[in-house]
Short mmCIF file of C-alpha atoms and ligand atoms in Angstrom, two decimals:
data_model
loop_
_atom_site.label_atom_id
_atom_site.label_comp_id
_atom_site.label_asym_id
_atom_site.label_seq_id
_atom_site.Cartn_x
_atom_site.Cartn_y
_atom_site.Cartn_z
CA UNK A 1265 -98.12 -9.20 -154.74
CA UNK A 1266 -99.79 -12.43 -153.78
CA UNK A 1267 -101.21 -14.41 -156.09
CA UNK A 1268 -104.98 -15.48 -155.66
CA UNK A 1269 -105.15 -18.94 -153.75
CA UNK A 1270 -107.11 -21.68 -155.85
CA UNK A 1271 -108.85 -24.84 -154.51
CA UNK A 1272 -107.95 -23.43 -150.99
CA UNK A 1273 -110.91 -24.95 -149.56
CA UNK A 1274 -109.99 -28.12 -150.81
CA UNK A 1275 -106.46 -28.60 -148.96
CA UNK A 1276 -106.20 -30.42 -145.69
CA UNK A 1277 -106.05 -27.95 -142.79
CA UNK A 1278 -102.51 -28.40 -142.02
CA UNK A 1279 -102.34 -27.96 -145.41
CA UNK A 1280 -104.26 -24.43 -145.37
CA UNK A 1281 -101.85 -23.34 -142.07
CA UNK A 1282 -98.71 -23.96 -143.92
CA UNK A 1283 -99.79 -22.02 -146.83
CA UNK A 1284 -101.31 -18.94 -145.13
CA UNK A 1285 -98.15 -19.07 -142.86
CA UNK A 1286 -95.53 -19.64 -145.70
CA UNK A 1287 -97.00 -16.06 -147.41
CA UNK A 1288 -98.47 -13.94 -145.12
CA UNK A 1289 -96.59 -14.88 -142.27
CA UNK A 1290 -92.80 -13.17 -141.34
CA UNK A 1291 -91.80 -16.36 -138.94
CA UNK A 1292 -94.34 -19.08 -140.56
CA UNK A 1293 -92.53 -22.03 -138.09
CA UNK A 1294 -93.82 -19.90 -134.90
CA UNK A 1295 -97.35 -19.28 -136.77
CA UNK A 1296 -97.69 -22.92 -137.32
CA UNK A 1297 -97.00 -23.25 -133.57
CA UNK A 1298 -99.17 -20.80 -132.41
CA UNK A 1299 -102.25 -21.84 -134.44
CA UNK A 1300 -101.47 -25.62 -133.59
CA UNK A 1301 -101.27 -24.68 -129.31
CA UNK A 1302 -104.75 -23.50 -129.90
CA UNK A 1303 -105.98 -26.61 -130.67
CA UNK A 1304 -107.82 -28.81 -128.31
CA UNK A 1305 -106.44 -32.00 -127.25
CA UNK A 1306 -109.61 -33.88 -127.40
CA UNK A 1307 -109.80 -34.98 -131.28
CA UNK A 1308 -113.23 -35.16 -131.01
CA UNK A 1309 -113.82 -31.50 -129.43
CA UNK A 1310 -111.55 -30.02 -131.98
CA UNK A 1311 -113.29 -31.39 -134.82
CA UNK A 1312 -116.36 -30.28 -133.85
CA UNK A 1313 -115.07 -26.90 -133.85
CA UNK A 1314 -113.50 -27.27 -137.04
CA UNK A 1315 -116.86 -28.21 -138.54
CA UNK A 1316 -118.37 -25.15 -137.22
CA UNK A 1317 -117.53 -22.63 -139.97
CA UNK A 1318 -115.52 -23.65 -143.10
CA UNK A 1319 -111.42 -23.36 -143.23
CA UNK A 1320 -110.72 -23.31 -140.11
CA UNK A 1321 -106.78 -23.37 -138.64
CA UNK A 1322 -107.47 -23.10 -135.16
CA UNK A 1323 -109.53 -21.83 -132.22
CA UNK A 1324 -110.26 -17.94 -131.45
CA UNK A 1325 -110.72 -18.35 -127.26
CA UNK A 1326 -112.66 -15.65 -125.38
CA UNK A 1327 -112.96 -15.42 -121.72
CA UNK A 1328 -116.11 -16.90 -120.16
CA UNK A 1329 -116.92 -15.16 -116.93
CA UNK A 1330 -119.62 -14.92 -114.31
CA UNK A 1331 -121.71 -12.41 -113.17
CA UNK A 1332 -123.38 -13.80 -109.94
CA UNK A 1333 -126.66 -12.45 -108.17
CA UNK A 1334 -128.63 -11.22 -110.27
CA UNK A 1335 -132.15 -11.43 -108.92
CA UNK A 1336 -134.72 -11.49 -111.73
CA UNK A 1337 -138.81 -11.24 -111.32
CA UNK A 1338 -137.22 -13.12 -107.69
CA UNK A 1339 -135.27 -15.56 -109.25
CA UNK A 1340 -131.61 -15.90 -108.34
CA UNK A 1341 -128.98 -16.07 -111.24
CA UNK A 1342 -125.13 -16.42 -112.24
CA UNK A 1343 -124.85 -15.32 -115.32
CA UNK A 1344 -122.22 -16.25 -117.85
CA UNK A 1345 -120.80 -13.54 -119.91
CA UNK A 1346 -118.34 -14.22 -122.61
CA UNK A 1347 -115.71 -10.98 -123.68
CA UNK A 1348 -112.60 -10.02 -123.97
CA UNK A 1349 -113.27 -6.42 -122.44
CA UNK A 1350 -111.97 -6.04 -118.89
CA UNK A 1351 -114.41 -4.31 -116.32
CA UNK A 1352 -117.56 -5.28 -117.77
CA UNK A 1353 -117.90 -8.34 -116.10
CA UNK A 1354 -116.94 -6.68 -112.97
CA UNK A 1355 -119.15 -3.94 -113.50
CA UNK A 1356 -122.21 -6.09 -114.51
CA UNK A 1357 -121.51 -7.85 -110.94
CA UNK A 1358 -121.47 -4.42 -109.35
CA UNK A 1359 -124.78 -3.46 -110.93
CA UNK A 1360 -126.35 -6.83 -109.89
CA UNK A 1361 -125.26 -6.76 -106.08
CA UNK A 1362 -126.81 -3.22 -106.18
CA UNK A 1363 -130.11 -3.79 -107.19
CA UNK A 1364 -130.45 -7.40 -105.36
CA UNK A 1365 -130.75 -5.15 -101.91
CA UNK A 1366 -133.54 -2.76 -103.66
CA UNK A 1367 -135.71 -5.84 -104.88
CA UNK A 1368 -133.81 -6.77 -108.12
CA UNK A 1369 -134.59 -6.52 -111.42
CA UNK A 1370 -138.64 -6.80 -113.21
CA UNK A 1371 -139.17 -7.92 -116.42
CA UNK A 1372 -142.03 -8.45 -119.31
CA UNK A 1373 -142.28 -10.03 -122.69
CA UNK A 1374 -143.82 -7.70 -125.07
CA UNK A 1375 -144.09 -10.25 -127.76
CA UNK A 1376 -142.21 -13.09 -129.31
CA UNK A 1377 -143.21 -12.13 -132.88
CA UNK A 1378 -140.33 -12.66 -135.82
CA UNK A 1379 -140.66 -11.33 -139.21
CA UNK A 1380 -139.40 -12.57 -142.56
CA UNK A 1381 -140.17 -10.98 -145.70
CA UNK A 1382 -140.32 -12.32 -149.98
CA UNK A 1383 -139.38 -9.40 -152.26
CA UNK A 1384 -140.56 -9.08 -155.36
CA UNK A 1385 -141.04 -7.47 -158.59
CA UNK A 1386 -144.91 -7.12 -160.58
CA UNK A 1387 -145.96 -4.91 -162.94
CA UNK A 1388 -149.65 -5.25 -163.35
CA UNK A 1389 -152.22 -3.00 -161.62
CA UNK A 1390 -152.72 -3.41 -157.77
CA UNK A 1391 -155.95 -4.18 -157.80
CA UNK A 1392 -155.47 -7.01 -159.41
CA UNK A 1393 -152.42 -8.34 -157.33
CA UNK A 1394 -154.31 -8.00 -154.35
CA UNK A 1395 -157.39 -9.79 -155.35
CA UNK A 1396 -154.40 -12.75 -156.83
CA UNK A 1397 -153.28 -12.78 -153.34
CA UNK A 1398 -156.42 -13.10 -151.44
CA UNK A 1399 -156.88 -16.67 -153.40
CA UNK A 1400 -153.85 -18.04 -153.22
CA UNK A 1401 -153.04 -17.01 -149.27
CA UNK A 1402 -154.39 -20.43 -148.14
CA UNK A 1403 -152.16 -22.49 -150.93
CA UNK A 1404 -148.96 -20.82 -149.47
CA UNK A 1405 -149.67 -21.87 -146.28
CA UNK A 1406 -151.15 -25.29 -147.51
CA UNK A 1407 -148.00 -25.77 -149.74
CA UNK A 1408 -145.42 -25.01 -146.81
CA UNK A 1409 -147.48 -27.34 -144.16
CA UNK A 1410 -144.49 -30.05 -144.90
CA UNK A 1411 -142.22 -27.27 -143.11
CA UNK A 1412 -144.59 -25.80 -140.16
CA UNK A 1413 -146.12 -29.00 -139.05
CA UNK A 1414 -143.49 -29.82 -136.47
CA UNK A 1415 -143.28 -25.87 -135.34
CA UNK A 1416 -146.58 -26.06 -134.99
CA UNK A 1417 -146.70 -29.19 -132.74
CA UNK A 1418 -144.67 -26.81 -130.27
CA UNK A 1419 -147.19 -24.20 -130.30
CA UNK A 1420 -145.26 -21.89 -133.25
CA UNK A 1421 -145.61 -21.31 -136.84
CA UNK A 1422 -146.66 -19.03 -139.21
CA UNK A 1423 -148.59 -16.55 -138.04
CA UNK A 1424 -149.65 -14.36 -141.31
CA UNK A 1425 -148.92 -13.10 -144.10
CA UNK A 1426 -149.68 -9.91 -145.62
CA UNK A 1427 -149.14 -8.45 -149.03
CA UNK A 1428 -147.39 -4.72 -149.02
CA UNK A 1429 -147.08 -2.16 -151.58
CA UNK A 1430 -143.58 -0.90 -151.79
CA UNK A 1431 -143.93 1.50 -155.15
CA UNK A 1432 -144.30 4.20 -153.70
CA UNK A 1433 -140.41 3.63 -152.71
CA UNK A 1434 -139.55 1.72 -155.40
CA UNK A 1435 -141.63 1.14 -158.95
CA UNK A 1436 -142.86 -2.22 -159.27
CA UNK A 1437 -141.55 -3.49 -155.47
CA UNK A 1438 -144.05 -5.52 -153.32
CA UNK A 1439 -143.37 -7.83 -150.59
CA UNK A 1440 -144.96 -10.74 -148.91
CA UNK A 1441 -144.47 -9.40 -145.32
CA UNK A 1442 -144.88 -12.59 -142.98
CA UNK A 1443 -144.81 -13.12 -138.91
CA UNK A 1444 -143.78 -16.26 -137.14
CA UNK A 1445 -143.98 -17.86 -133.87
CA UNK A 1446 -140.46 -19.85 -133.34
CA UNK A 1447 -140.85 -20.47 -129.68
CA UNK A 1448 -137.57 -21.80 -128.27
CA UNK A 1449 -136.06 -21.93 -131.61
CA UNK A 1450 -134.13 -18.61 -132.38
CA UNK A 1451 -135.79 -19.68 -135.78
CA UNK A 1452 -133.98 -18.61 -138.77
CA UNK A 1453 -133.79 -21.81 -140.78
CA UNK A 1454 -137.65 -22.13 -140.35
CA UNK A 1455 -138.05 -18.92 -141.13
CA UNK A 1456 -135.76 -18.91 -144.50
CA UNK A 1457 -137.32 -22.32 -145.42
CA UNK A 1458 -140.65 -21.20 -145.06
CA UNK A 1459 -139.99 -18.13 -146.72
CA UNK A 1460 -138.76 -19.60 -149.65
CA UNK A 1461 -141.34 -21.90 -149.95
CA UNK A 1462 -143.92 -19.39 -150.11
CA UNK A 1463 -141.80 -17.22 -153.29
CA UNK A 1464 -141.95 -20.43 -154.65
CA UNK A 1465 -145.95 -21.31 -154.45
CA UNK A 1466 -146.19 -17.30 -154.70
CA UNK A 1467 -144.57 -17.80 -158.77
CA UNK A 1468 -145.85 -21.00 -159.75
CA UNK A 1469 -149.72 -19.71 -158.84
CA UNK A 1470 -149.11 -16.65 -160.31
CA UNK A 1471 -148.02 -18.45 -163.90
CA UNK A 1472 -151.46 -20.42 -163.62
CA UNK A 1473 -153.74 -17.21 -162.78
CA UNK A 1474 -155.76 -16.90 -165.39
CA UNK A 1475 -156.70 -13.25 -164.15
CA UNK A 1476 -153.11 -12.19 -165.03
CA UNK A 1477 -151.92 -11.13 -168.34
CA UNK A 1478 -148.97 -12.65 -169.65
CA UNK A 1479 -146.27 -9.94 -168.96
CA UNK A 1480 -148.23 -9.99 -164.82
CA UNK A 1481 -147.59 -13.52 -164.88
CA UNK A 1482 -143.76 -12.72 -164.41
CA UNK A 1483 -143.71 -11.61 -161.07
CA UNK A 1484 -139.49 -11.67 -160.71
CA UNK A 1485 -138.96 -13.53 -157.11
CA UNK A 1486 -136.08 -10.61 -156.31
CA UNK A 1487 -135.24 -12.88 -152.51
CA UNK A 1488 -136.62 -14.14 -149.50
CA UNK A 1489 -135.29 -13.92 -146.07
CA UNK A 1490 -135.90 -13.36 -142.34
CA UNK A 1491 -135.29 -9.65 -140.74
CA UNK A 1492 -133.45 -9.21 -137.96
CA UNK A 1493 -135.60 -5.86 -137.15
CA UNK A 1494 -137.56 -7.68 -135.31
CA UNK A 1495 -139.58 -3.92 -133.58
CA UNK A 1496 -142.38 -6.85 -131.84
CA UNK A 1497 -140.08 -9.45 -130.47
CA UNK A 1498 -139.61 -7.31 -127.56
CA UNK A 1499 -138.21 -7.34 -123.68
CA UNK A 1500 -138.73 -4.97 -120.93
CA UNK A 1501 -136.78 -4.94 -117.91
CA UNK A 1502 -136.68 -1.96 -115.14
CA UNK A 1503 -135.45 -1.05 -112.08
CA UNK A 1504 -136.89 0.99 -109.36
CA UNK A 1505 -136.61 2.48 -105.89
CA UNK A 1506 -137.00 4.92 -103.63
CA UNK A 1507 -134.22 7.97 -104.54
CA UNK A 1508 -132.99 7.91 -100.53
CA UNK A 1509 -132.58 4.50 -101.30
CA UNK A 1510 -129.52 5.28 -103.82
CA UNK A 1511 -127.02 6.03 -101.64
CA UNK A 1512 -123.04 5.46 -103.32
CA UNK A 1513 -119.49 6.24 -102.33
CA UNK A 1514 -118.46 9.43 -102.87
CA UNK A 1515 -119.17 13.32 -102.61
CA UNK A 1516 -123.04 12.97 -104.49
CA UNK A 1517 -126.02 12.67 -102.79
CA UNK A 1518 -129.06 10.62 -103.61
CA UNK A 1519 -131.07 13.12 -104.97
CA UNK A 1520 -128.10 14.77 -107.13
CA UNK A 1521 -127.27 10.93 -108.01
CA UNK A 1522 -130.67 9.98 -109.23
CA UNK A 1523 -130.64 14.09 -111.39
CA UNK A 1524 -127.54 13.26 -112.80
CA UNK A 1525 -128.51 9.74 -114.12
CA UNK A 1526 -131.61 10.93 -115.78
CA UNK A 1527 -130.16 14.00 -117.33
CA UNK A 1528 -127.46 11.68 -118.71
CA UNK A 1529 -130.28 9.43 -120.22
CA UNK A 1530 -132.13 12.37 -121.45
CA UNK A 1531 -128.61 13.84 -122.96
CA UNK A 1532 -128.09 10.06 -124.68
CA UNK A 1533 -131.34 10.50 -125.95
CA UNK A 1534 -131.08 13.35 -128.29
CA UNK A 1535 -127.81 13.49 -129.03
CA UNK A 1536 -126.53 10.97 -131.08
CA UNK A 1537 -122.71 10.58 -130.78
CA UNK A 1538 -123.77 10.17 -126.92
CA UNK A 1539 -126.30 7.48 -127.41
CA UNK A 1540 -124.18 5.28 -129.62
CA UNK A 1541 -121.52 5.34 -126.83
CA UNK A 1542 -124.08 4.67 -123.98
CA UNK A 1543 -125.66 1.86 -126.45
CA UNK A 1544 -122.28 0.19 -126.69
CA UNK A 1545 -122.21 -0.28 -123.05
CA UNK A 1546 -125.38 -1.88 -122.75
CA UNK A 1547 -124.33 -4.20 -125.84
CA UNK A 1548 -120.94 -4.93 -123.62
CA UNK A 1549 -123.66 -6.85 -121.50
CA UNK A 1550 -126.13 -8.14 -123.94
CA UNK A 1551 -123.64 -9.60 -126.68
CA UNK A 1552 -121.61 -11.08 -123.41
CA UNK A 1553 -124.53 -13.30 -122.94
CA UNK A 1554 -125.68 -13.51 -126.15
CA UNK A 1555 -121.91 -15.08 -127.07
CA UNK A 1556 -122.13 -16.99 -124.38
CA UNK A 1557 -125.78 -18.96 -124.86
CA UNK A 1558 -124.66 -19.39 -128.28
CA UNK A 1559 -126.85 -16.69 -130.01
CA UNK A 1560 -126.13 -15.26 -133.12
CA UNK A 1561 -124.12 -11.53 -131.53
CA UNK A 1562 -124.56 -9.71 -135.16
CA UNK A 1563 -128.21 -10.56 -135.82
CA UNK A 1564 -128.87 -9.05 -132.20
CA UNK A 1565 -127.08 -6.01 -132.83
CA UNK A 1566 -128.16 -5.19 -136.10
CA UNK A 1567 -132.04 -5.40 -135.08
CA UNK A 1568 -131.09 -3.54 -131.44
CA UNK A 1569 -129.46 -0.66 -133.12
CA UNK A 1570 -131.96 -0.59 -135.80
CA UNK A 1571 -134.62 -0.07 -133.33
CA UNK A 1572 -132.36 2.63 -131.44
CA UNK A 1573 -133.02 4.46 -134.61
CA UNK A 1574 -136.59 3.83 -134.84
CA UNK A 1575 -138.34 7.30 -134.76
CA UNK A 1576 -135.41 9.28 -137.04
CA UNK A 1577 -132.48 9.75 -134.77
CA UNK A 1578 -130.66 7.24 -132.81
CA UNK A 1579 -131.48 7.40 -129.28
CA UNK A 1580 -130.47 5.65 -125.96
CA UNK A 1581 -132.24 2.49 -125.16
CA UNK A 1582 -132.42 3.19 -121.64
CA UNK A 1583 -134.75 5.59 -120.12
CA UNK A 1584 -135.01 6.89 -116.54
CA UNK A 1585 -137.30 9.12 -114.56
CA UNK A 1586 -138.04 10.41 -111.58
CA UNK A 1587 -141.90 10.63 -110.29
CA UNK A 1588 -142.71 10.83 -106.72
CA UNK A 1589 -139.72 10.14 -105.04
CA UNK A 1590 -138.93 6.67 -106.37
CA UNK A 1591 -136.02 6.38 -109.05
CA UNK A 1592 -136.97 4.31 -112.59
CA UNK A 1593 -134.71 2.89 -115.00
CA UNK A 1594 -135.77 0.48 -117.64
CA UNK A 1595 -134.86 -0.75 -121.44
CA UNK A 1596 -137.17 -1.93 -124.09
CA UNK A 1597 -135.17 -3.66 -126.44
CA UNK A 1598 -135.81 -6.14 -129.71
CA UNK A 1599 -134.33 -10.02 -128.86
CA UNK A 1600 -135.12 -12.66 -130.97
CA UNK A 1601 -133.00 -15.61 -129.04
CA UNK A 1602 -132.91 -19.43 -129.25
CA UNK A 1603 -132.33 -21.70 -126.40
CA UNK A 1604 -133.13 -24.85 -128.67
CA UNK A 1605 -131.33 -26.09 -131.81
CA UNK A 1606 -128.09 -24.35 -133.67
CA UNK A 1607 -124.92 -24.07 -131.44
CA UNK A 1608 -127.08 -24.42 -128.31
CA UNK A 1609 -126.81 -28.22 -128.96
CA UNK A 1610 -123.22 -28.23 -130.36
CA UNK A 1611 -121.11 -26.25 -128.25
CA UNK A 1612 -120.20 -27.86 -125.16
CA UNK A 1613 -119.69 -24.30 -123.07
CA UNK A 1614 -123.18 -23.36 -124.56
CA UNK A 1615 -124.76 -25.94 -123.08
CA UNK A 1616 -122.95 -25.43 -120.01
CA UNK A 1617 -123.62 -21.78 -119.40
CA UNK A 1618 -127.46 -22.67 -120.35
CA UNK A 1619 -127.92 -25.10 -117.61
CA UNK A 1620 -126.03 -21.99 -115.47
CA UNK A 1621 -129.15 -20.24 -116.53
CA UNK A 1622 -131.36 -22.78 -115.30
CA UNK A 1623 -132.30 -24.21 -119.10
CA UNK A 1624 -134.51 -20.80 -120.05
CA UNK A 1625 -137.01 -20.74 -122.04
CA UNK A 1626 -136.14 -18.55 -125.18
CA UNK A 1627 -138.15 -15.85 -123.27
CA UNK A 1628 -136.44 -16.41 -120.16
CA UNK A 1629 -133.42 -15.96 -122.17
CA UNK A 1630 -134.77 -12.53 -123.91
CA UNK A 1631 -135.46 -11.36 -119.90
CA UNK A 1632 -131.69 -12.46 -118.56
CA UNK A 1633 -130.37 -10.79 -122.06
CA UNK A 1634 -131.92 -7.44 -121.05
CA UNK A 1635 -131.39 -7.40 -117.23
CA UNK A 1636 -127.50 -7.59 -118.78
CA UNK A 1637 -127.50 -4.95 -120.84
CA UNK A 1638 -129.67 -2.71 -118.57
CA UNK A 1639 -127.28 -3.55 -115.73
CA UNK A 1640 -124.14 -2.81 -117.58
CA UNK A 1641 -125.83 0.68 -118.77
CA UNK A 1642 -126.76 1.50 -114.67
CA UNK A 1643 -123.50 0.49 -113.98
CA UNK A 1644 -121.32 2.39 -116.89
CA UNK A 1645 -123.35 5.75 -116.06
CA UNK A 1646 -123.19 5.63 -112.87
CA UNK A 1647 -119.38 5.51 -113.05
CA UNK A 1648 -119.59 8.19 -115.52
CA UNK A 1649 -121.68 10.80 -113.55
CA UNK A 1650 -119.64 10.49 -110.49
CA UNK A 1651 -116.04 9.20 -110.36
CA UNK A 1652 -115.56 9.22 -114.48
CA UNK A 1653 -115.29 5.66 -115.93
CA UNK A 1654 -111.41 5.34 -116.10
CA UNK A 1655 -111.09 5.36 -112.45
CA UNK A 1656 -113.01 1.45 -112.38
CA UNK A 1657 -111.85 0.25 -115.66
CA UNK A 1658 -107.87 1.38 -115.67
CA UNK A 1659 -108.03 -0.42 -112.15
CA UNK A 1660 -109.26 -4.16 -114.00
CA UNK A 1661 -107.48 -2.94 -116.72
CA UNK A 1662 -103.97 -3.31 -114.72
CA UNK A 1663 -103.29 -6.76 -115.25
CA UNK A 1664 -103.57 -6.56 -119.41
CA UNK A 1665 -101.15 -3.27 -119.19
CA UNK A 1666 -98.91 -5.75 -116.75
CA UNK A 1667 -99.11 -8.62 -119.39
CA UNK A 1668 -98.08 -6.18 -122.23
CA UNK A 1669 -95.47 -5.78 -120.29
CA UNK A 1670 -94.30 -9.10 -119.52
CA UNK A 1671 -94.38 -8.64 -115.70
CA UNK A 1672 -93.53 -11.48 -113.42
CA UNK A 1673 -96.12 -13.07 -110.69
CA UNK A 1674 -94.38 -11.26 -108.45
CA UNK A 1675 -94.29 -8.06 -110.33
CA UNK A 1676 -97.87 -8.24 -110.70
CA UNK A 1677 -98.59 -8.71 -107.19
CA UNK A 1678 -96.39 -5.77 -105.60
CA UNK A 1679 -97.78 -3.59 -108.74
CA UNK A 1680 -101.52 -4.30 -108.23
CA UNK A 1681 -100.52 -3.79 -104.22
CA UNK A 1682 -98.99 -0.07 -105.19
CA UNK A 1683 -102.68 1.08 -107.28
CA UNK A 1684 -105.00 -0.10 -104.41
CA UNK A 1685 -103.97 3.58 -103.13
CA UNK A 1686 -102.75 5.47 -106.41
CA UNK A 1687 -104.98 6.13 -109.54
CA UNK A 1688 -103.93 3.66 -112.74
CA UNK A 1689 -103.05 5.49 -115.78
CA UNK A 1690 -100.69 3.57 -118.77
CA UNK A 1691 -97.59 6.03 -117.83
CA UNK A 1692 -97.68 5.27 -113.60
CA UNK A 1693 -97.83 1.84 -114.67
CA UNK A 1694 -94.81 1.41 -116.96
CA UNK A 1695 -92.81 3.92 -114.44
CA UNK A 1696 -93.40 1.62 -111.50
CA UNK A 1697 -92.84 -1.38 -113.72
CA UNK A 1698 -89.51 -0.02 -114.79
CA UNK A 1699 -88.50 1.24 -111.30
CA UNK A 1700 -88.95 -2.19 -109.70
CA UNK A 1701 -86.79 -3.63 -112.97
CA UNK A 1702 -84.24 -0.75 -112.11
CA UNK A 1703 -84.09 -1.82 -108.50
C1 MEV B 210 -117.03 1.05 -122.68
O1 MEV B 210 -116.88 -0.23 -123.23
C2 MEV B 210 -118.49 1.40 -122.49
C3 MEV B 210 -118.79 2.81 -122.01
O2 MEV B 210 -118.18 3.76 -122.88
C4 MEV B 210 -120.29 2.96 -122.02
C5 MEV B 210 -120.79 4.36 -121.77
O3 MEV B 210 -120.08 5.34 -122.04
O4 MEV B 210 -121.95 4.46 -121.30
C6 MEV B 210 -118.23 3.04 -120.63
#
């Protein structure tokens, strides 16, 4: 068995690769090569990356890719998707060339609000807490001025802060629940700063009340920090047209198209081993560009999926209906996004695909986010409800089943040629691949 490393932080990074790749590794020369060809050239890029997260041996690269013409509230955009997954940028492409000829995608902000919470611990009567509360409200705010002052210059800040009862759940548990404004700040440092500010003014005032006993006086600060449920920083985008309108390839009409879409909705939305499926589709298109703009991918998830869950059973995000002949498909869906600060000023392919996007706003951003993920979703069930999804993805799949295999250029391209006509599975593949090798 290994033994535990010490100091391992403190070691150069070559350092670090040659000792991860002299015991963990079986051929630690080629891991040493490997990690080293993932470095950039550029010094200067490479250390930046280094200095993004803490030990760091080399670079992790994703595919960035594009999925043009989307139109948006009438806007026109490319948008930049970063994943590994074959087919979803395709697909995402598919969905947006679709809906650009039946007047695009429509979107609304139903609010920007983020949420951060201080937990603690009092055992005094309520009454009492409350009334401690009411007085000191305008010293937390006063005493965390020296943090808001500048979020407030850009229109943000905090916007309350309200004491909640938690004993029911939990004896002795109270929170200060708070709500922010971050405008184009995604907002989490503000948020955790402020918060902690406030537990801090919350303790101190409490220790000077004179309306508190001794043992009330020792309210236990248990932590402070933002949520990422964030059920009021919300985005709507939809799609709609007339059902003759949704004509596709293949044996379906547009009627039985537009049934079969909205009983697969309805089926994602009560049963829950569908709707985590059909959720990670749309998150194939909203983590894509959530990577991409530099956004933080887990703190979007986490609040999405908690929201998925929000009345007792996890349910699709997408809905779809059918009233009067015209075909509606919309999600509502929690984003709290940044477009200023964090990697968005670091990364130089963040800043790139944000000028793609035409510099958004944060709630731009939450609107392009959403038209993603609701685009991917269209796209994935419509697949599903009429050719089956392996048809589209085995076929973009083809070229990582070729690489697996170590197929030539040439090998690729007579291959690829073959499955135009014939249906990809893994087996066909190898068995033309190995004929072709045979011949
Ligand atoms: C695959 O990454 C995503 C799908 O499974 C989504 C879905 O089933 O709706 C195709």
């Amino acid at each position: 068995m290994m033994k535990p490393i010490e100091g391992f932080s403190k070691l150069t990074k070559i350092d670090k690769i040659k000792l991860i790749a002299n015991n963990y590794t079986a051929d630690p020369e080629a891991a040493i090569k490997l990690l080293e060809q993932y470095w950039h050239e550029d010094e200067k890029l490479q250390k930046l990356h280094d200095e993004f997260i803490e030990n760091t041996l080399s670079n992790f690269f994703l595919p960035l890719g594009i999925a043009p013409n989307f139109l948006i509230n009438d806007n026109l955009y490319a948008i930049p998707m970063a994943i590994e997954e074959s087919s979803v940028v395709a697909a995402a492409s598919k969905a947006a060339k679709f809906w650009l000829k039946r007047g695009g995608f429509k979107t609304t902000i139903l609010g920007t609000e983020k949420i951060g919470q201080v937990h603690f611990m009092y055992t005094g009567p309520v009454e009492k807490l409350n009334t401690f509360f009411e007085k000191i409200k305008p010293t937390l705010l006063e005493e965390a001025k020296h943090l808001t002052r500048n979020m407030e210059k850009r229109g943000g800040g905090v916007s309350n802060i309200e004491l909640r009862d938690k004993t029911q759940d939990l004896a002795n548990y109270y929170q200060l629940h708070c709500t922010f404004e971050t405008k184009d700040a995604m907002g989490a440092n503000f948020i955790n700063s402020c918060l902690e500010q406030f537990a801090t003014t919350f303790k101190e005032e409490a220790q000077n009340y004179d309306g508190f006993t001794h043992e009330e006086k020792e309210i236990e600060i248990v932590m402070s920090i933002l949520s990422n449920y964030v059920p009021n920083c919300l985005v709507r985008a939809e799609v709609s047209c007339p059902i003759e309108q949704l004509e596709i390839k293949g044996a379906i009409t547009a009627q039985q198209f537009a049934e079969k879409m909205v009983r697969a909705i309805t089926i994602a939305k009560i049963e829950p081993h569908r709707a985590v499926t059909h959720n990670k589709g749309i998150m194939n298109g909203i983590d894509a560009v959530v990577i991409a703009t530099g956004n933080d991918f887990r703190a979007i998830e986490a609040g999405v999926h908690a929201h998925a869950a929000k009345d007792g059973l996890y349910k699709s995000l997408t809905h779809a209906t059918i009233e009067n002949g015209i075909f509606k498909f919309w999600i509502e869906v929690p984003l709290a996004l940044g477009t200023v600060g964090g990697l968005t000023r670091l990364h130089p392919l963040v800043k790139l695909a944000l000028e793609i996007l035409q510099k958004p706003s944060a709630e731009e951003l939450m609107q392009i986010v959403a038209v993603a993920g609701l685009a991917q979703n269209f796209a994935a069930v419509s697949s599903l409800v009429t050719t089956g999804i392996q048809e589209g993805h085995m076929k973009m799949h083809l070229m990582n089943i070729l690489n697996q295999l170590g197929a030539n250029e040439n090998e690729k391209k007579i291959i690829v040629n073959h499955f135009k006509e014939n249906k990809v599975t893994h087996s066909d593949v190898v068995a033309q691949f190995e004929s072709l090798k045979n011949n």
